[in-house]
Amino acid sequence: MGGPEIERLIELLARLPGLGPRSARRAALTLLRQPRTRLLPLATAMEQAANSVRTCDACGNLDSRNPCSICADEHRDHSMVCVVEGVGDLWALERAGVHRGLYHVLGGTLSALGGTGPEDLSTAPLLARLAGGEVREVILALGATVEGATTAHWLAERLASFGIAITRVAQGVPMGGALDVLDDGTLAAALMARRS
Amino acid sequence: MGGPEIERLIELLARLPGLGPRSARRAALTLLRQPRTRLLPLATAMEQAANSVRTCDACGNLDSRNPCSICADEHRDHSMVCVVEGVGDLWALERAGVHRGLYHVLGGTLSALGGTGPEDLSTAPLLARLAGGEVREVILALGATVEGATTAHWLAERLASFGIAITRVAQGVPMGGALDVLDDGTLAAALMARRS
């Protein structure tokens, strides 16, 4: 159509989540129309990210520093660790700006169907951090799914021996959410956890 | 969140058509999880495309060759030129495999609102090709919009002096299209152009 370079670009773009073949062609065309001002800067940004971003040894976050800028931040509360499934969840909490402590990225949830067992999750760095003695509370911020609940239960048991507070994020009606469009499970959880 | 490299990657990805901030973050995360096997290959593909792909001087197509592989193909019918608005339209026709002649990419359509005048469209290479004497038919494959129709009319007038056939793609019911979901304009055009 326009040489192997264009075909390859479209093929790789189409593998991105959120882009299909059609939108990959449209994105490729947009980039190819401005090779100097759009295509090359994106290529450079990707190369720099690939060469600099590493997984933080202490928490599993992705950062160009190791330990990551959150773990290295002396102004954050090192006595609280929020456990999340993935880096995307960490990003969401950071955007919301609601957690001033540290994080631990598990890298998944236990799933019999998905074939994810305890050995596939990253727990050693968390246990090492807890053994350090500075942490007083671990917040389990896992998804409100069967896998999330199973993983939270399993992890809470593993952490019980440290004698620190283990909490979970609350379940209920999301902000701005109308009751009549919520599923039964959310309604039940919200009703059971009612507050005066 | 994870250093300036990640921020910059997300920012540039979010500018792609079809990706918003949320899907850009998801795409960045997918790429960052596999920097060697996904992120770097995409960066390389982009760099190679940026450094090799040029606009064909003869037709306006994007290709790593100039003249492009279509213009240079001796097996194609050089007596027919299909005029399209953009390279995306050329790609669509090539995927369908329905045109065995050459193309000419106008680079837009006349639009008073959009501020696109005749001087903004690429016509000189088309006129030069017609002056060569080999072309017998120009097919105007412009969109069935007001701008497309205006541009087709204007171009047909400009090409009239060459004394060659000027045709337009038919309008009507698209394949697989149900009549009751089509707009009135399409129904009217399909009825007026009815065939026995």
mmCIF file of C-alpha atoms in Angstrom:
data_model
loop_
_atom_site.group_PDB
_atom_site.id
_atom_site.type_symbol
_atom_site.label_atom_id
_atom_site.label_comp_id
_atom_site.label_asym_id
_atom_site.label_seq_id
_atom_site.Cartn_x
_atom_site.Cartn_y
_atom_site.Cartn_z
ATOM 1 C CA MET A 1 0.000 0.000 0.000
ATOM 2 C CA GLY A 2 2.823 2.382 0.836
ATOM 3 C CA GLY A 3 5.786 0.153 1.521
ATOM 4 C CA PRO A 4 6.707 -2.188 4.380
ATOM 5 C CA GLU A 5 7.428 0.702 6.808
ATOM 6 C CA ILE A 6 3.802 1.884 6.749
ATOM 7 C CA GLU A 7 2.435 -1.677 6.994
ATOM 8 C CA ARG A 8 4.633 -2.400 10.003
ATOM 9 C CA LEU A 9 3.669 0.847 11.733
ATOM 10 C CA ILE A 10 -0.060 0.110 11.313
ATOM 11 C CA GLU A 11 0.409 -3.505 12.433
ATOM 12 C CA LEU A 12 2.135 -2.504 15.689
ATOM 13 C CA LEU A 13 -0.280 0.359 16.399
ATOM 14 C CA ALA A 14 -3.237 -2.010 15.934
ATOM 15 C CA ARG A 15 -1.914 -4.166 18.793
ATOM 16 C CA LEU A 16 -2.326 -1.334 21.301
ATOM 17 C CA PRO A 17 -5.302 -1.720 23.636
ATOM 18 C CA GLY A 18 -8.083 0.601 22.520
ATOM 19 C CA LEU A 19 -6.946 0.697 18.883
ATOM 20 C CA GLY A 20 -8.292 -1.676 16.235
ATOM 21 C CA PRO A 21 -7.109 -1.972 12.622
ATOM 22 C CA ARG A 22 -9.273 0.940 11.516
ATOM 23 C CA SER A 23 -8.192 3.404 14.211
ATOM 24 C CA ALA A 24 -4.582 2.207 13.856
ATOM 25 C CA ARG A 25 -4.668 3.215 10.174
ATOM 26 C CA ARG A 26 -6.139 6.574 11.105
ATOM 27 C CA ALA A 27 -3.497 7.132 13.787
ATOM 28 C CA ALA A 28 -0.710 6.081 11.390
ATOM 29 C CA LEU A 29 -2.005 8.502 8.763
ATOM 30 C CA THR A 30 -2.144 11.372 11.255
ATOM 31 C CA LEU A 31 1.439 10.650 12.314
ATOM 32 C CA LEU A 32 2.758 10.137 8.770
ATOM 33 C CA ARG A 33 1.325 13.455 7.634
ATOM 34 C CA GLN A 34 3.596 15.220 10.136
ATOM 35 C CA PRO A 35 6.672 13.001 10.391
ATOM 36 C CA ARG A 36 8.965 15.649 11.950
ATOM 37 C CA THR A 37 6.521 17.201 14.415
ATOM 38 C CA ARG A 38 4.463 14.154 15.455
ATOM 39 C CA LEU A 39 5.947 10.821 14.401
ATOM 40 C CA LEU A 40 9.590 11.366 15.420
ATOM 41 C CA PRO A 41 8.780 12.973 18.808
ATOM 42 C CA LEU A 42 6.567 10.000 19.696
ATOM 43 C CA ALA A 43 9.280 7.564 18.578
ATOM 44 C CA THR A 44 11.813 9.418 20.739
ATOM 45 C CA ALA A 45 9.474 9.479 23.759
ATOM 46 C CA MET A 46 8.969 5.717 23.422
ATOM 47 C CA GLU A 47 12.674 5.025 23.145
ATOM 48 C CA GLN A 48 13.481 7.182 26.176
ATOM 49 C CA ALA A 49 10.731 5.532 28.216
ATOM 50 C CA ALA A 50 11.913 2.058 27.209
ATOM 51 C CA ASN A 51 15.490 2.884 28.160
ATOM 52 C CA SER A 52 14.773 4.622 31.457
ATOM 53 C CA VAL A 53 11.635 3.143 33.035
ATOM 54 C CA ARG A 54 12.193 0.238 35.413
ATOM 55 C CA THR A 55 10.107 -1.670 37.949
ATOM 56 C CA CYS A 56 10.736 -0.366 41.479
ATOM 57 C CA ASP A 57 12.398 -3.108 43.558
ATOM 58 C CA ALA A 58 10.648 -1.892 46.695
ATOM 59 C CA CYS A 59 7.028 -1.614 45.527
ATOM 60 C CA GLY A 60 6.624 -2.744 41.900
ATOM 61 C CA ASN A 61 5.754 0.730 40.539
ATOM 62 C CA LEU A 62 7.081 1.784 37.125
ATOM 63 C CA ASP A 63 9.439 4.755 37.287
ATOM 64 C CA SER A 64 12.645 6.115 35.789
ATOM 65 C CA ARG A 65 14.069 5.975 39.313
ATOM 66 C CA ASN A 66 14.661 2.868 41.437
ATOM 67 C CA PRO A 67 13.468 3.000 44.190
ATOM 68 C CA CYS A 68 10.617 4.920 42.587
ATOM 69 C CA SER A 69 9.866 8.565 43.324
ATOM 70 C CA ILE A 70 7.042 7.558 45.681
ATOM 71 C CA CYS A 71 9.174 5.154 47.748
ATOM 72 C CA ALA A 72 12.001 7.712 47.790
ATOM 73 C CA ASP A 73 9.747 10.597 48.878
ATOM 74 C CA GLU A 74 10.549 11.436 52.513
ATOM 75 C CA HIS A 75 7.411 13.597 52.741
ATOM 76 C CA ARG A 76 5.099 10.650 52.226
ATOM 77 C CA ASP A 77 3.784 8.598 55.130
ATOM 78 C CA HIS A 78 5.996 5.506 55.235
ATOM 79 C CA SER A 79 3.822 3.922 57.913
ATOM 80 C CA MET A 80 0.960 3.228 55.474
ATOM 81 C CA VAL A 81 1.166 0.886 52.484
ATOM 82 C CA CYS A 82 -1.668 0.643 49.979
ATOM 83 C CA VAL A 83 -1.718 -2.690 48.130
ATOM 84 C CA VAL A 84 -3.013 -2.509 44.537
ATOM 85 C CA GLU A 85 -3.355 -5.026 41.746
ATOM 86 C CA GLY A 86 -1.498 -3.076 39.064
ATOM 87 C CA VAL A 87 0.350 0.136 38.267
ATOM 88 C CA GLY A 88 -2.813 1.483 36.600
ATOM 89 C CA ASP A 89 -4.580 1.366 39.990
ATOM 90 C CA LEU A 90 -1.634 3.192 41.593
ATOM 91 C CA TRP A 91 -1.894 5.882 38.902
ATOM 92 C CA ALA A 92 -5.634 6.240 39.545
ATOM 93 C CA LEU A 93 -5.098 6.720 43.293
ATOM 94 C CA GLU A 94 -2.278 9.213 42.672
ATOM 95 C CA ARG A 95 -4.452 11.221 40.269
ATOM 96 C CA ALA A 96 -7.158 11.316 42.920
ATOM 97 C CA GLY A 97 -4.503 12.420 45.427
ATOM 98 C CA VAL A 98 -6.228 10.524 48.226
ATOM 99 C CA HIS A 99 -3.358 8.404 49.547
ATOM 100 C CA ARG A 100 -0.254 10.007 51.079
ATOM 101 C CA GLY A 101 1.455 6.758 52.044
ATOM 102 C CA LEU A 102 3.371 4.193 50.004
ATOM 103 C CA TYR A 103 2.130 1.508 47.604
ATOM 104 C CA HIS A 104 2.724 -2.113 46.856
ATOM 105 C CA VAL A 105 1.904 -3.474 43.398
ATOM 106 C CA LEU A 106 0.893 -7.140 43.532
ATOM 107 C CA GLY A 107 1.011 -7.617 39.770
ATOM 108 C CA GLY A 108 -2.317 -9.419 39.573
ATOM 109 C CA THR A 109 -4.957 -11.203 41.624
ATOM 110 C CA LEU A 110 -5.385 -14.846 42.502
ATOM 111 C CA SER A 111 -7.448 -16.482 39.792
ATOM 112 C CA ALA A 112 -8.048 -20.190 39.411
ATOM 113 C CA LEU A 113 -9.494 -19.641 35.933
ATOM 114 C CA GLY A 114 -6.690 -17.326 34.848
ATOM 115 C CA GLY A 115 -4.104 -19.696 36.308
ATOM 116 C CA THR A 116 -2.676 -17.067 38.664
ATOM 117 C CA GLY A 117 -1.439 -18.599 41.911
ATOM 118 C CA PRO A 118 0.300 -17.087 44.962
ATOM 119 C CA GLU A 119 3.695 -17.675 43.322
ATOM 120 C CA ASP A 120 2.735 -15.372 40.443
ATOM 121 C CA LEU A 121 2.094 -12.388 42.719
ATOM 122 C CA SER A 122 4.819 -10.118 44.071
ATOM 123 C CA THR A 123 4.729 -10.331 47.880
ATOM 124 C CA ALA A 124 8.385 -10.694 48.943
ATOM 125 C CA PRO A 125 9.155 -6.922 48.788
ATOM 126 C CA LEU A 126 6.020 -6.211 50.846
ATOM 127 C CA LEU A 127 6.969 -8.773 53.504
ATOM 128 C CA ALA A 128 10.490 -7.321 53.599
ATOM 129 C CA ARG A 129 9.091 -3.822 54.092
ATOM 130 C CA LEU A 130 6.773 -4.985 56.891
ATOM 131 C CA ALA A 131 9.684 -6.786 58.557
ATOM 132 C CA GLY A 132 11.424 -3.399 58.665
ATOM 133 C CA GLY A 133 8.947 -2.420 61.373
ATOM 134 C CA GLU A 134 8.015 1.054 60.112
ATOM 135 C CA VAL A 135 4.623 0.112 58.616
ATOM 136 C CA ARG A 136 1.554 0.367 60.866
ATOM 137 C CA GLU A 137 -1.276 -0.131 58.383
ATOM 138 C CA VAL A 138 -1.723 -2.036 55.147
ATOM 139 C CA ILE A 139 -4.707 -0.911 53.050
ATOM 140 C CA LEU A 140 -5.938 -3.554 50.609
ATOM 141 C CA ALA A 141 -7.247 -1.601 47.592
ATOM 142 C CA LEU A 142 -8.119 -4.507 45.338
ATOM 143 C CA GLY A 143 -11.017 -4.623 42.888
ATOM 144 C CA ALA A 144 -14.505 -5.485 44.159
ATOM 145 C CA THR A 145 -14.488 -8.729 42.180
ATOM 146 C CA VAL A 146 -14.413 -12.362 43.276
ATOM 147 C CA GLU A 147 -10.681 -12.466 42.450
ATOM 148 C CA GLY A 148 -10.059 -9.222 44.325
ATOM 149 C CA ALA A 149 -11.919 -10.439 47.420
ATOM 150 C CA THR A 150 -10.140 -13.818 47.334
ATOM 151 C CA THR A 151 -6.757 -12.133 47.018
ATOM 152 C CA ALA A 152 -7.533 -9.668 49.834
ATOM 153 C CA HIS A 153 -8.582 -12.531 52.105
ATOM 154 C CA TRP A 154 -5.469 -14.576 51.274
ATOM 155 C CA LEU A 155 -3.134 -11.591 51.738
ATOM 156 C CA ALA A 156 -4.778 -10.523 55.025
ATOM 157 C CA GLU A 157 -4.077 -14.012 56.410
ATOM 158 C CA ARG A 158 -0.444 -13.900 55.276
ATOM 159 C CA LEU A 159 0.051 -10.498 56.918
ATOM 160 C CA ALA A 160 -1.758 -11.306 60.179
ATOM 161 C CA SER A 161 1.433 -12.393 61.962
ATOM 162 C CA PHE A 162 2.918 -8.890 61.706
ATOM 163 C CA GLY A 163 0.325 -7.596 64.131
ATOM 164 C CA ILE A 164 -0.424 -4.425 62.163
ATOM 165 C CA ALA A 165 -3.756 -2.988 61.016
ATOM 166 C CA ILE A 166 -5.057 -4.546 57.796
ATOM 167 C CA THR A 167 -7.899 -2.526 56.237
ATOM 168 C CA ARG A 168 -9.863 -2.709 53.007
ATOM 169 C CA VAL A 169 -11.308 0.065 50.842
ATOM 170 C CA ALA A 170 -15.061 0.443 51.383
ATOM 171 C CA GLN A 171 -17.627 -0.821 48.914
ATOM 172 C CA GLY A 172 -20.778 1.141 48.173
ATOM 173 C CA VAL A 173 -22.530 3.536 45.847
ATOM 174 C CA PRO A 174 -20.006 5.419 43.658
ATOM 175 C CA MET A 175 -20.126 9.235 43.772
ATOM 176 C CA GLY A 176 -22.660 10.536 41.260
ATOM 177 C CA GLY A 177 -24.091 7.053 40.914
ATOM 178 C CA ALA A 178 -27.867 6.658 40.672
ATOM 179 C CA LEU A 179 -29.236 3.761 42.714
ATOM 180 C CA ASP A 180 -31.478 2.403 39.977
ATOM 181 C CA VAL A 181 -28.603 1.627 37.604
ATOM 182 C CA LEU A 182 -26.433 -0.162 40.170
ATOM 183 C CA ASP A 183 -26.159 -3.934 40.309
ATOM 184 C CA ASP A 184 -27.628 -5.943 43.188
ATOM 185 C CA GLY A 185 -24.233 -6.785 44.685
ATOM 186 C CA THR A 186 -23.239 -3.129 45.024
ATOM 187 C CA LEU A 187 -26.632 -2.221 46.478
ATOM 188 C CA ALA A 188 -26.396 -5.032 49.028
ATOM 189 C CA ALA A 189 -22.857 -4.058 50.027
ATOM 190 C CA ALA A 190 -23.828 -0.392 50.329
ATOM 191 C CA LEU A 191 -26.834 -1.244 52.506
ATOM 192 C CA MET A 192 -24.906 -3.599 54.760
ATOM 193 C CA ALA A 193 -22.136 -1.044 55.294
ATOM 194 C CA ARG A 194 -24.591 1.776 56.077
ATOM 195 C CA ARG A 195 -23.485 4.481 58.484
ATOM 196 C CA SER A 196 -25.516 6.686 60.797
ATOM 197 C CA MET B 1 3.715 9.639 38.847
ATOM 198 C CA GLY B 2 6.591 7.693 37.351
ATOM 199 C CA GLY B 3 8.953 10.327 36.040
ATOM 200 C CA PRO B 4 8.846 12.717 33.077
ATOM 201 C CA GLU B 5 9.431 9.926 30.516
ATOM 202 C CA ILE B 6 6.131 8.222 31.356
ATOM 203 C CA GLU B 7 4.237 11.531 31.501
ATOM 204 C CA ARG B 8 5.562 12.521 28.080
ATOM 205 C CA LEU B 9 4.715 9.132 26.564
ATOM 206 C CA ILE B 10 1.124 9.310 27.822
ATOM 207 C CA GLU B 11 0.782 12.923 26.685
ATOM 208 C CA LEU B 12 1.858 12.146 23.112
ATOM 209 C CA LEU B 13 -0.196 8.943 22.917
ATOM 210 C CA ALA B 14 -3.291 10.843 24.085
ATOM 211 C CA ARG B 15 -2.985 13.117 21.028
ATOM 212 C CA LEU B 16 -3.504 10.213 18.636
ATOM 213 C CA PRO B 17 -6.951 10.121 17.043
ATOM 214 C CA GLY B 18 -9.024 7.419 18.703
ATOM 215 C CA LEU B 19 -7.113 7.562 22.001
ATOM 216 C CA GLY B 20 -8.176 9.765 24.907
ATOM 217 C CA PRO B 21 -6.284 10.280 28.177
ATOM 218 C CA ARG B 22 -7.677 7.091 29.688
ATOM 219 C CA SER B 23 -6.862 4.782 26.780
ATOM 220 C CA ALA B 24 -3.493 6.515 26.328
ATOM 221 C CA ARG B 25 -2.602 5.564 29.904
ATOM 222 C CA ARG B 26 -3.730 2.013 29.285
ATOM 223 C CA ALA B 27 -1.692 1.812 26.069
ATOM 224 C CA ALA B 28 1.374 3.296 27.801
ATOM 225 C CA LEU B 29 1.073 0.766 30.604
ATOM 226 C CA THR B 30 0.826 -2.143 28.167
ATOM 227 C CA LEU B 31 3.920 -0.906 26.348
ATOM 228 C CA LEU B 32 5.904 -0.139 29.510
ATOM 229 C CA ARG B 33 5.272 -3.619 30.866
ATOM 230 C CA GLN B 34 7.168 -5.061 27.897
ATOM 231 C CA PRO B 35 9.742 -2.405 26.990
ATOM 232 C CA ARG B 36 11.999 -4.708 24.906
ATOM 233 C CA THR B 37 9.323 -6.647 23.027
ATOM 234 C CA ARG B 38 6.654 -3.972 22.536
ATOM 235 C CA LEU B 39 7.815 -0.439 23.277
ATOM 236 C CA LEU B 40 11.174 -0.436 21.464
ATOM 237 C CA PRO B 41 9.877 -2.209 18.324
ATOM 238 C CA LEU B 42 7.102 0.392 17.999
ATOM 239 C CA ALA B 43 9.610 3.224 18.515
ATOM 240 C CA THR B 44 11.837 1.730 15.805
ATOM 241 C CA ALA B 45 8.916 1.266 13.400
ATOM 242 C CA MET B 46 7.945 4.912 13.904
ATOM 243 C CA GLU B 47 11.477 6.161 13.351
ATOM 244 C CA GLN B 48 11.890 4.089 10.187
ATOM 245 C CA ALA B 49 8.544 5.274 8.843
ATOM 246 C CA ALA B 50 9.390 8.909 9.619
ATOM 247 C CA ASN B 51 12.732 8.619 7.869
ATOM 248 C CA SER B 52 11.568 6.723 4.790
ATOM 249 C CA VAL B 53 7.990 7.683 3.979
ATOM 250 C CA ARG B 54 7.548 10.592 1.577
ATOM 251 C CA THR B 55 4.689 12.143 -0.372
ATOM 252 C CA CYS B 56 4.694 10.895 -3.980
ATOM 253 C CA ASP B 57 5.396 13.815 -6.334
ATOM 254 C CA ALA B 58 3.210 12.288 -9.028
ATOM 255 C CA CYS B 59 0.025 11.490 -7.075
ATOM 256 C CA GLY B 60 0.304 12.615 -3.430
ATOM 257 C CA ASN B 61 0.279 9.073 -1.977
ATOM 258 C CA LEU B 62 2.475 8.291 1.049
ATOM 259 C CA ASP B 63 5.161 5.696 0.303
ATOM 260 C CA SER B 64 8.770 4.857 1.017
ATOM 261 C CA ARG B 65 9.329 5.157 -2.757
ATOM 262 C CA ASN B 66 8.946 8.269 -4.876
ATOM 263 C CA PRO B 67 7.213 7.926 -7.302
ATOM 264 C CA CYS B 68 5.116 5.624 -5.131
ATOM 265 C CA SER B 69 4.766 1.892 -5.734
ATOM 266 C CA ILE B 70 1.385 2.430 -7.382
ATOM 267 C CA CYS B 71 2.596 5.101 -9.835
ATOM 268 C CA ALA B 72 5.694 2.982 -10.566
ATOM 269 C CA ASP B 73 3.709 -0.224 -11.167
ATOM 270 C CA GLU B 74 3.775 -1.009 -14.901
ATOM 271 C CA HIS B 75 1.048 -3.615 -14.454
ATOM 272 C CA ARG B 76 -1.511 -1.032 -13.374
ATOM 273 C CA ASP B 77 -3.746 0.743 -15.856
ATOM 274 C CA HIS B 78 -2.098 4.129 -16.400
ATOM 275 C CA SER B 79 -5.040 5.322 -18.500
ATOM 276 C CA MET B 80 -7.334 5.608 -15.477
ATOM 277 C CA VAL B 81 -6.817 8.017 -12.561
ATOM 278 C CA CYS B 82 -9.012 7.873 -9.482
ATOM 279 C CA VAL B 83 -9.142 11.203 -7.604
ATOM 280 C CA VAL B 84 -9.551 10.893 -3.831
ATOM 281 C CA GLU B 85 -9.620 13.371 -0.986
ATOM 282 C CA GLY B 86 -6.943 11.768 1.183
ATOM 283 C CA VAL B 87 -4.499 8.877 1.476
ATOM 284 C CA GLY B 88 -6.969 7.097 3.780
ATOM 285 C CA ASP B 89 -9.446 6.885 0.892
ATOM 286 C CA LEU B 90 -6.703 5.502 -1.371
ATOM 287 C CA TRP B 91 -5.940 2.843 1.267
ATOM 288 C CA ALA B 92 -9.642 1.921 1.481
ATOM 289 C CA LEU B 93 -9.890 1.468 -2.300
ATOM 290 C CA GLU B 94 -6.665 -0.559 -2.372
ATOM 291 C CA ARG B 95 -7.893 -2.835 0.424
ATOM 292 C CA ALA B 96 -11.096 -3.398 -1.549
ATOM 293 C CA GLY B 97 -8.942 -4.145 -4.625
ATOM 294 C CA VAL B 98 -11.510 -2.568 -6.910
ATOM 295 C CA HIS B 99 -9.374 -0.042 -8.821
ATOM 296 C CA ARG B 100 -6.513 -1.184 -11.027
ATOM 297 C CA GLY B 101 -5.549 2.260 -12.302
ATOM 298 C CA LEU B 102 -3.630 5.125 -10.702
ATOM 299 C CA TYR B 103 -4.676 7.635 -8.035
ATOM 300 C CA HIS B 104 -4.491 11.322 -7.394
ATOM 301 C CA VAL B 105 -4.713 12.607 -3.815
ATOM 302 C CA LEU B 106 -6.272 16.082 -3.643
ATOM 303 C CA GLY B 107 -5.385 16.612 0.003
ATOM 304 C CA GLY B 108 -8.808 17.910 0.985
ATOM 305 C CA THR B 109 -12.085 19.240 -0.379
ATOM 306 C CA LEU B 110 -13.239 22.769 -1.070
ATOM 307 C CA SER B 111 -14.861 24.101 2.083
ATOM 308 C CA ALA B 112 -15.905 27.702 2.653
ATOM 309 C CA LEU B 113 -16.445 27.010 6.354
ATOM 310 C CA GLY B 114 -13.143 25.155 6.741
ATOM 311 C CA GLY B 115 -11.318 27.855 4.795
ATOM 312 C CA THR B 116 -10.097 25.419 2.118
ATOM 313 C CA GLY B 117 -9.869 27.083 -1.299
ATOM 314 C CA PRO B 118 -8.661 25.779 -4.688
ATOM 315 C CA GLU B 119 -5.102 26.922 -3.856
ATOM 316 C CA ASP B 120 -5.034 24.519 -0.882
ATOM 317 C CA LEU B 121 -5.710 21.444 -3.024
ATOM 318 C CA SER B 122 -3.067 19.584 -4.999
ATOM 319 C CA THR B 123 -4.040 19.738 -8.675
ATOM 320 C CA ALA B 124 -0.819 20.609 -10.542
ATOM 321 C CA PRO B 125 0.516 17.000 -10.614
ATOM 322 C CA LEU B 126 -2.860 15.789 -11.929
ATOM 323 C CA LEU B 127 -2.933 18.416 -14.690
ATOM 324 C CA ALA B 128 0.659 17.516 -15.602
ATOM 325 C CA ARG B 129 -0.271 13.840 -15.837
ATOM 326 C CA LEU B 130 -3.305 14.589 -18.005
ATOM 327 C CA ALA B 131 -1.147 16.774 -20.268
ATOM 328 C CA GLY B 132 0.996 13.684 -20.799
ATOM 329 C CA GLY B 133 -1.852 12.278 -22.922
ATOM 330 C CA GLU B 134 -1.950 8.738 -21.545
ATOM 331 C CA VAL B 135 -4.997 9.186 -19.293
ATOM 332 C CA ARG B 136 -8.424 8.434 -20.798
ATOM 333 C CA GLU B 137 -10.651 8.535 -17.732
ATOM 334 C CA VAL B 138 -10.643 10.418 -14.448
ATOM 335 C CA ILE B 139 -12.866 8.898 -11.753
ATOM 336 C CA LEU B 140 -13.898 11.359 -9.060
ATOM 337 C CA ALA B 141 -14.180 9.294 -5.849
ATOM 338 C CA LEU B 142 -14.951 12.073 -3.405
ATOM 339 C CA GLY B 143 -17.201 11.795 -0.367
ATOM 340 C CA ALA B 144 -20.963 12.096 -0.784
ATOM 341 C CA THR B 145 -20.986 15.335 1.195
ATOM 342 C CA VAL B 146 -21.711 18.923 0.189
ATOM 343 C CA GLU B 147 -17.957 19.600 0.137
ATOM 344 C CA GLY B 148 -17.283 16.453 -1.880
ATOM 345 C CA ALA B 149 -19.950 17.319 -4.438
ATOM 346 C CA THR B 150 -18.741 20.932 -4.710
ATOM 347 C CA THR B 151 -15.155 19.790 -5.202
ATOM 348 C CA ALA B 152 -16.162 17.187 -7.797
ATOM 349 C CA HIS B 153 -18.119 19.816 -9.730
ATOM 350 C CA TRP B 154 -15.255 22.321 -9.617
ATOM 351 C CA LEU B 155 -12.675 19.715 -10.643
ATOM 352 C CA ALA B 156 -14.838 18.344 -13.460
ATOM 353 C CA GLU B 157 -15.003 21.867 -14.912
ATOM 354 C CA ARG B 158 -11.249 22.339 -14.653
ATOM 355 C CA LEU B 159 -10.607 19.021 -16.429
ATOM 356 C CA ALA B 160 -13.223 19.487 -19.159
ATOM 357 C CA SER B 161 -10.723 21.008 -21.608
ATOM 358 C CA PHE B 162 -8.705 17.770 -21.773
ATOM 359 C CA GLY B 163 -11.574 16.052 -23.582
ATOM 360 C CA ILE B 164 -11.356 12.834 -21.539
ATOM 361 C CA ALA B 165 -14.084 10.942 -19.683
ATOM 362 C CA ILE B 166 -14.836 12.350 -16.209
ATOM 363 C CA THR B 167 -16.919 9.952 -14.088
ATOM 364 C CA ARG B 168 -18.076 9.886 -10.482
ATOM 365 C CA VAL B 169 -18.578 6.966 -8.122
ATOM 366 C CA ALA B 170 -22.249 5.999 -7.788
ATOM 367 C CA GLN B 171 -24.342 6.922 -4.800
ATOM 368 C CA GLY B 172 -26.921 4.527 -3.378
ATOM 369 C CA VAL B 173 -27.722 1.933 -0.763
ATOM 370 C CA PRO B 174 -24.501 0.493 0.756
ATOM 371 C CA MET B 175 -24.056 -3.292 0.608
ATOM 372 C CA GLY B 176 -25.719 -4.889 3.607
ATOM 373 C CA GLY B 177 -27.534 -1.659 4.336
ATOM 374 C CA ALA B 178 -31.145 -1.836 5.487
ATOM 375 C CA LEU B 179 -33.379 0.775 3.862
ATOM 376 C CA ASP B 180 -35.097 1.854 7.059
ATOM 377 C CA VAL B 181 -31.912 3.102 8.710
ATOM 378 C CA LEU B 182 -30.697 5.137 5.720
ATOM 379 C CA ASP B 183 -31.049 8.898 5.587
ATOM 380 C CA ASP B 184 -33.432 10.591 3.155
ATOM 381 C CA GLY B 185 -30.661 11.910 0.914
ATOM 382 C CA THR B 186 -29.207 8.443 0.327
ATOM 383 C CA LEU B 187 -32.687 6.994 -0.334
ATOM 384 C CA ALA B 188 -33.468 9.764 -2.820
ATOM 385 C CA ALA B 189 -30.138 9.311 -4.622
ATOM 386 C CA ALA B 190 -30.595 5.527 -4.753
ATOM 387 C CA LEU B 191 -34.120 5.870 -6.147
ATOM 388 C CA MET B 192 -33.151 8.448 -8.759
ATOM 389 C CA ALA B 193 -30.226 6.325 -9.980
ATOM 390 C CA ARG B 194 -32.357 3.160 -10.186
ATOM 391 C CA ARG B 195 -31.454 0.576 -12.840
ATOM 392 C CA SER B 196 -33.630 -1.963 -14.598
#
